[in-house]
Amino acid sequence: MRTLVFVVLFQVVFQIIFLPSSQCARLRPNDDNLIEQTCKQTPNYNLCISSLKSDPKSATADVAGLALIMVNVLNTTTTQTLIHINSLLLQSPRNEVKEALLSCVEDYKTGVLTADIPVSIEALTKGNPKFADQGTQDAANESNSCEEGFSGNSPLTVENTNINNVARVANAIVKLLL
Ligand SMILES: *[C@@H]1O[C@H](CO)[C@@H](O)[C@H](O)[C@H]1NC(C)=O
Ligand SMILES: *[C@@H]1O[C@H](CO)[C@@H](O)[C@H](O)[C@H]1NC(C)=O
């Protein structure tokens, strides 16, 4: 009798502990699929996949979560570009290049890092993607403004193109939420 109670108890405990986690395990391939399905709807599939997979949280994220990860990648990319711009400014280049560099600092620091990114993160966190649509679109626009400031002689083409691509992928994911 004691043994029977023990066996039944064991089975109940076994089910409580192991069933939910085996369901979780079955969800993982679907989540990979969600990343692929989402990235197929962006202008840059490979950049989208590699950016999202760089964050382990993407394995369990919904579409809003994937958009947030992409906005974080935009934050990192823009922050690194600003560091690069500041190092170019220290090399005191010709005047008109220096002016264009300072205008890029405005675009990225004031426009993207202190406005577009916090606004987009708040919008996505609060389930109000419209403002994230504007924020990520504006970030892409700022990268164009920076590039155009050099009138065809930009030392930042690689960085600006990268920010533009990341921002447009983020925007395409945000648009899936509208
Ligand atoms: C953006 O990245 C910087 C540097 O990694 C970090 O300090 C900052 O908290 C990030 N901003 C947001 C809004 O996540
Ligand atoms: C970004 O630029 C496009 C094209 O010039 C424009 O239509 C759009 O309104 C701009 N978006 C934002 C948020 O500034």
Short mmCIF file of C-alpha atoms and ligand atoms in Angstrom, two decimals:
data_model
loop_
_atom_site.label_atom_id
_atom_site.label_comp_id
_atom_site.label_asym_id
_atom_site.label_seq_id
_atom_site.Cartn_x
_atom_site.Cartn_y
_atom_site.Cartn_z
CA MET A 1 0.00 0.00 0.00
CA ARG A 2 2.69 2.44 0.94
CA THR A 3 4.58 1.61 -2.21
CA LEU A 4 1.49 2.22 -4.36
CA VAL A 5 0.91 5.65 -2.83
CA PHE A 6 4.53 6.39 -3.44
CA VAL A 7 4.35 5.32 -7.09
CA VAL A 8 1.22 7.39 -7.75
CA LEU A 9 2.75 10.38 -6.01
CA PHE A 10 5.91 9.95 -8.04
CA GLN A 11 3.97 9.89 -11.30
CA VAL A 12 2.07 13.08 -10.41
CA VAL A 13 5.27 14.88 -9.46
CA PHE A 14 6.97 13.55 -12.61
CA GLN A 15 4.21 14.98 -14.80
CA ILE A 16 4.25 18.35 -13.08
CA ILE A 17 8.01 18.67 -13.42
CA PHE A 18 8.61 17.22 -16.87
CA LEU A 19 5.54 17.86 -18.99
CA PRO A 20 5.80 21.67 -19.17
CA SER A 21 9.49 21.53 -20.02
CA SER A 22 8.98 18.95 -22.77
CA GLN A 23 6.35 21.27 -24.25
CA CYS A 24 8.91 24.07 -24.16
CA ALA A 25 11.39 21.88 -25.99
CA ARG A 26 8.84 21.27 -28.73
CA LEU A 27 8.36 25.04 -29.17
CA ARG A 28 11.98 25.69 -30.09
CA PRO A 29 11.88 24.66 -33.77
CA ASN A 30 8.80 26.89 -34.19
CA ASP A 31 10.72 29.83 -32.80
CA ASP A 32 13.51 29.31 -35.32
CA ASN A 33 10.80 29.29 -37.90
CA LEU A 34 9.41 32.59 -36.56
CA ILE A 35 12.82 34.23 -36.98
CA GLU A 36 13.05 32.97 -40.58
CA GLN A 37 9.47 33.93 -41.47
CA THR A 38 10.01 37.38 -39.97
CA CYS A 39 13.35 37.99 -41.70
CA LYS A 40 11.90 36.97 -45.09
CA GLN A 41 9.68 40.04 -44.81
CA THR A 42 12.60 42.46 -44.37
CA PRO A 43 14.82 44.05 -47.05
CA ASN A 44 17.95 42.20 -45.81
CA TYR A 45 17.39 38.54 -44.85
CA ASN A 46 21.00 37.67 -43.95
CA LEU A 47 21.59 40.78 -41.83
CA CYS A 48 18.26 40.14 -40.10
CA ILE A 49 19.08 36.49 -39.29
CA SER A 50 22.61 37.20 -38.04
CA SER A 51 21.50 40.20 -35.96
CA LEU A 52 18.60 38.37 -34.31
CA LYS A 53 20.61 35.21 -33.63
CA SER A 54 23.36 37.27 -31.99
CA ASP A 55 20.93 37.58 -29.06
CA PRO A 56 19.95 34.28 -27.38
CA LYS A 57 16.64 35.86 -26.33
CA SER A 58 15.51 35.68 -29.96
CA ALA A 59 14.90 31.91 -29.54
CA THR A 60 11.86 32.58 -27.37
CA ALA A 61 10.84 36.06 -28.54
CA ASP A 62 7.59 37.01 -30.28
CA VAL A 63 7.60 39.49 -33.20
CA ALA A 64 7.60 42.52 -30.86
CA GLY A 65 10.55 40.95 -29.03
CA LEU A 66 12.40 40.45 -32.32
CA ALA A 67 11.77 44.13 -33.18
CA LEU A 68 13.21 45.10 -29.78
CA ILE A 69 16.33 43.00 -30.40
CA MET A 70 16.80 44.72 -33.77
CA VAL A 71 16.45 48.17 -32.12
CA ASN A 72 19.14 47.10 -29.63
CA VAL A 73 21.41 46.13 -32.54
CA LEU A 74 20.71 49.59 -34.01
CA ASN A 75 21.77 51.09 -30.66
CA THR A 76 25.05 49.15 -30.66
CA THR A 77 25.80 49.95 -34.31
CA THR A 78 25.07 53.66 -33.87
CA THR A 79 27.09 53.86 -30.64
CA GLN A 80 30.11 52.26 -32.36
CA THR A 81 29.78 54.63 -35.31
CA LEU A 82 29.74 57.66 -32.98
CA ILE A 83 32.96 56.44 -31.36
CA HIS A 84 34.48 56.14 -34.85
CA ILE A 85 33.27 59.65 -35.81
CA ASN A 86 34.81 61.10 -32.64
CA SER A 87 38.15 59.49 -33.48
CA LEU A 88 37.98 61.00 -37.00
CA LEU A 89 37.23 64.41 -35.45
CA LEU A 90 40.35 64.13 -33.28
CA GLN A 91 42.45 63.81 -36.43
CA SER A 92 41.25 67.39 -37.25
CA PRO A 93 40.43 66.94 -40.92
CA ARG A 94 39.75 69.70 -43.46
CA ASN A 95 37.07 72.20 -42.45
CA GLU A 96 34.20 71.08 -44.64
CA VAL A 97 34.77 67.43 -43.66
CA LYS A 98 34.86 68.45 -40.01
CA GLU A 99 31.54 70.28 -40.40
CA ALA A 100 29.94 67.24 -41.99
CA LEU A 101 31.30 65.00 -39.21
CA LEU A 102 29.86 67.33 -36.56
CA SER A 103 26.53 67.23 -38.33
CA CYS A 104 26.66 63.40 -38.25
CA VAL A 105 27.27 63.58 -34.49
CA GLU A 106 24.02 65.61 -34.28
CA ASP A 107 22.17 63.09 -36.47
CA TYR A 108 23.29 60.07 -34.48
CA LYS A 109 23.61 61.40 -30.94
CA THR A 110 20.63 63.76 -30.77
CA GLY A 111 18.49 62.11 -33.43
CA VAL A 112 19.05 58.38 -33.13
CA LEU A 113 20.53 57.63 -29.67
CA THR A 114 18.60 60.09 -27.51
CA ALA A 115 15.33 60.21 -29.49
CA ASP A 116 14.62 57.43 -32.02
CA ILE A 117 15.91 54.51 -29.97
CA PRO A 118 14.34 55.29 -26.55
CA VAL A 119 11.05 56.22 -28.29
CA SER A 120 11.07 52.96 -30.27
CA ILE A 121 11.92 50.85 -27.22
CA GLU A 122 9.14 52.45 -25.16
CA ALA A 123 6.65 52.07 -28.01
CA LEU A 124 7.46 48.38 -28.48
CA THR A 125 7.45 47.68 -24.75
CA LYS A 126 4.05 49.34 -24.31
CA GLY A 127 2.51 47.69 -27.37
CA ASN A 128 2.19 50.93 -29.33
CA PRO A 129 4.27 50.17 -32.46
CA LYS A 130 3.27 53.27 -34.43
CA PHE A 131 5.93 55.38 -32.71
CA ALA A 132 8.51 52.64 -33.27
CA ASP A 133 7.61 52.79 -36.98
CA GLN A 134 8.44 56.52 -37.01
CA GLY A 135 11.53 56.09 -34.82
CA THR A 136 13.15 53.40 -36.95
CA GLN A 137 12.23 55.23 -40.16
CA ASP A 138 13.79 58.41 -38.80
CA ALA A 139 16.97 56.49 -37.87
CA ALA A 140 17.27 55.32 -41.49
CA ASN A 141 16.73 58.92 -42.63
CA GLU A 142 19.43 60.22 -40.27
CA SER A 143 21.97 57.85 -41.85
CA ASN A 144 21.09 59.30 -45.26
CA SER A 145 21.49 62.87 -43.93
CA CYS A 146 24.90 61.99 -42.51
CA GLU A 147 26.07 60.41 -45.78
CA GLU A 148 24.76 63.28 -47.95
CA GLY A 149 26.56 65.87 -45.76
CA PHE A 150 29.90 64.89 -47.34
CA SER A 151 28.75 65.64 -50.92
CA GLY A 152 30.12 62.47 -52.47
CA ASN A 153 33.30 62.30 -50.37
CA SER A 154 32.17 60.42 -47.27
CA PRO A 155 34.61 58.65 -44.94
CA LEU A 156 31.59 56.97 -43.32
CA THR A 157 29.92 55.18 -46.24
CA VAL A 158 30.39 51.70 -44.74
CA GLU A 159 29.06 52.77 -41.31
CA ASN A 160 26.15 54.79 -42.73
CA THR A 161 25.11 51.94 -45.03
CA ASN A 162 25.25 49.53 -42.11
CA ILE A 163 23.09 51.76 -39.87
CA ASN A 164 20.67 52.29 -42.77
CA ASN A 165 20.34 48.54 -43.34
CA VAL A 166 19.85 47.75 -39.64
CA ALA A 167 17.27 50.56 -39.29
CA ARG A 168 15.35 49.39 -42.37
CA VAL A 169 15.28 45.78 -41.13
CA ALA A 170 14.06 47.02 -37.71
CA ASN A 171 11.41 49.11 -39.46
CA ALA A 172 10.21 46.17 -41.56
CA ILE A 173 9.79 44.03 -38.41
CA VAL A 174 7.94 46.88 -36.65
CA LYS A 175 5.62 47.18 -39.65
CA LEU A 176 4.50 43.55 -39.10
CA LEU A 177 3.03 44.75 -35.78
CA LEU A 178 0.99 47.65 -37.21
C1 LIG B 1 22.60 51.64 -25.99
O1 LIG B 1 23.90 51.10 -25.91
C2 LIG B 1 24.72 51.72 -24.91
C3 LIG B 1 26.13 51.17 -25.06
O2 LIG B 1 26.14 49.78 -25.14
C4 LIG B 1 24.09 51.47 -23.56
O3 LIG B 1 24.86 52.08 -22.55
C5 LIG B 1 22.67 52.04 -23.53
O4 LIG B 1 22.05 51.71 -22.32
C6 LIG B 1 21.86 51.49 -24.67
N1 LIG B 1 20.61 52.22 -24.75
C7 LIG B 1 19.44 51.61 -24.65
C8 LIG B 1 18.26 52.52 -24.74
O5 LIG B 1 19.32 50.40 -24.51
C1 LIG B 2 11.99 59.50 -43.90
O1 LIG B 2 12.24 59.88 -45.23
C2 LIG B 2 11.19 59.55 -46.13
C3 LIG B 2 11.66 59.83 -47.54
O2 LIG B 2 12.29 61.09 -47.62
C4 LIG B 2 9.95 60.37 -45.73
O3 LIG B 2 8.88 60.07 -46.59
C5 LIG B 2 9.57 60.01 -44.30
O4 LIG B 2 8.48 60.82 -43.87
C6 LIG B 2 10.74 60.21 -43.36
N1 LIG B 2 10.35 59.65 -42.07
C7 LIG B 2 10.58 60.26 -40.92
C8 LIG B 2 10.04 59.59 -39.70
O5 LIG B 2 11.20 61.29 -40.82
#
